[in-house]
Amino acid sequence: MRLLGVVSRHGGEKSTSKHTQDSRPPGGRTHSMRGFTLVEVLVALGIVAVALAAGVRATASLTRNAERQSDLLLAHLCAENALVNVRLSRQMPAVGDNTTTCEQAGRNLAVSLSVQATPNPNFLRVEAQVLDGEARLLSLSTVVGRY
């Protein structure tokens, strides 16, 4: 405990008393430094809100990317299946366009096969485009030759 001297109006020290926690400064007010001010709490809440918004945005972006990867995988399976069917048919496909549906993982995707002639009559260029509605997901091409 500290001993404080009480100073009289004339500048001389009158008496000493023990300073305790219950004593108050002149005017009877205590200035406690416990807790946070409203401004500090609002600033902290603002920082937390910005961090949470960034986290939600990142999560949404990851979800969109995962859906896109899933769509591309299914489209790739459909395109590969269509091109393998052309190769396994053991005959040259007719030049022109053909559209079929492909069901993968419960989704119906449209596969558009486009067969085009090449400068060499023994080969044809076959392009498979996979569509989800009007949106083109994937395009694969191959060259088919006479067997």
CSV table of C-alpha atoms in Angstrom, one decimal, residues 4-88:
chain,number,residue,atom,x,y,z
A,4,LEU,CA,-0.2,9.6,0.3
A,5,GLY,CA,0.2,12.9,1.9
A,6,VAL,CA,-2.7,15.2,2.0
A,7,VAL,CA,-1.6,18.7,1.0
A,8,SER,CA,-3.1,21.7,2.6
A,9,ARG,CA,-4.0,24.8,0.7
A,10,HIS,CA,-0.9,26.5,1.8
A,11,GLY,CA,1.3,23.8,0.2
A,12,GLY,CA,2.4,22.1,3.4
A,13,GLU,CA,1.7,18.5,4.2
A,14,LYS,CA,-0.9,18.1,6.8
A,15,SER,CA,-1.3,14.4,7.3
A,16,THR,CA,-0.7,11.1,5.6
A,17,SER,CA,-3.4,8.5,4.9
A,18,LYS,CA,-3.5,5.1,3.4
A,19,HIS,CA,-4.8,5.0,-0.2
A,20,THR,CA,-7.2,2.1,-0.7
A,21,GLN,CA,-9.3,0.9,-3.6
A,22,ASP,CA,-12.4,2.5,-2.1
A,23,SER,CA,-11.0,6.0,-2.0
A,24,ARG,CA,-12.1,8.3,-4.8
A,25,PRO,CA,-10.4,11.2,-6.5
A,26,PRO,CA,-11.7,14.7,-5.9
A,27,GLY,CA,-15.1,15.2,-7.4
A,28,GLY,CA,-16.3,11.6,-6.5
A,29,ARG,CA,-15.8,10.2,-10.0
A,30,THR,CA,-13.9,7.0,-10.8
A,31,HIS,CA,-12.5,6.4,-14.3
A,32,SER,CA,-12.4,2.7,-14.7
A,33,MET,CA,-10.5,1.4,-17.8
A,34,ARG,CA,-12.5,-1.9,-17.9
A,35,GLY,CA,-14.4,-2.9,-21.0
A,36,PHE,CA,-14.5,-1.5,-24.5
A,37,THR,CA,-16.1,1.6,-25.9
A,38,LEU,CA,-19.0,1.4,-28.3
A,39,VAL,CA,-16.7,2.6,-31.1
A,40,GLU,CA,-14.2,-0.1,-30.5
A,41,VAL,CA,-17.0,-2.8,-30.5
A,42,LEU,CA,-18.4,-1.4,-33.7
A,43,VAL,CA,-15.0,-1.4,-35.4
A,44,ALA,CA,-14.4,-5.0,-34.3
A,45,LEU,CA,-17.8,-6.0,-35.6
A,46,GLY,CA,-17.1,-4.3,-38.9
A,47,ILE,CA,-13.8,-6.2,-39.2
A,48,VAL,CA,-15.5,-9.5,-38.4
A,49,ALA,CA,-18.3,-8.8,-40.9
A,50,VAL,CA,-15.7,-8.1,-43.7
A,51,ALA,CA,-13.9,-11.3,-42.9
A,52,LEU,CA,-17.1,-13.3,-42.9
A,53,ALA,CA,-18.2,-11.8,-46.2
A,54,ALA,CA,-14.8,-12.7,-47.7
A,55,GLY,CA,-15.2,-16.2,-46.4
A,56,VAL,CA,-18.7,-16.6,-47.9
A,57,ARG,CA,-17.5,-15.3,-51.2
A,58,ALA,CA,-14.6,-17.7,-51.3
A,59,THR,CA,-16.9,-20.6,-50.4
A,60,ALA,CA,-19.3,-19.6,-53.2
A,61,SER,CA,-16.4,-19.5,-55.6
A,62,LEU,CA,-15.2,-22.9,-54.6
A,63,THR,CA,-18.7,-24.3,-55.0
A,64,ARG,CA,-19.1,-22.9,-58.5
A,65,ASN,CA,-15.7,-24.3,-59.5
A,66,ALA,CA,-16.6,-27.7,-58.1
A,67,GLU,CA,-19.9,-27.7,-60.1
A,68,ARG,CA,-18.0,-26.6,-63.2
A,69,GLN,CA,-15.5,-29.4,-62.8
A,70,SER,CA,-18.4,-31.9,-62.4
A,71,ASP,CA,-20.1,-30.5,-65.6
A,72,LEU,CA,-16.8,-30.8,-67.5
A,73,LEU,CA,-16.2,-34.4,-66.4
A,74,LEU,CA,-19.7,-35.4,-67.4
A,75,ALA,CA,-19.4,-33.6,-70.8
A,76,HIS,CA,-16.0,-35.3,-71.4
A,77,LEU,CA,-17.6,-38.7,-70.7
A,78,CYS,CA,-20.4,-38.0,-73.2
A,79,ALA,CA,-18.0,-36.7,-75.9
A,80,GLU,CA,-15.6,-39.6,-75.5
A,81,ASN,CA,-18.5,-42.1,-75.7
A,82,ALA,CA,-19.8,-40.5,-78.9
A,83,LEU,CA,-16.3,-40.5,-80.6
A,84,VAL,CA,-15.6,-44.1,-79.5
A,85,ASN,CA,-19.0,-45.2,-81.0
A,86,VAL,CA,-17.9,-43.6,-84.3
A,87,ARG,CA,-14.6,-45.5,-84.2
A,88,LEU,CA,-16.1,-48.8,-83.1
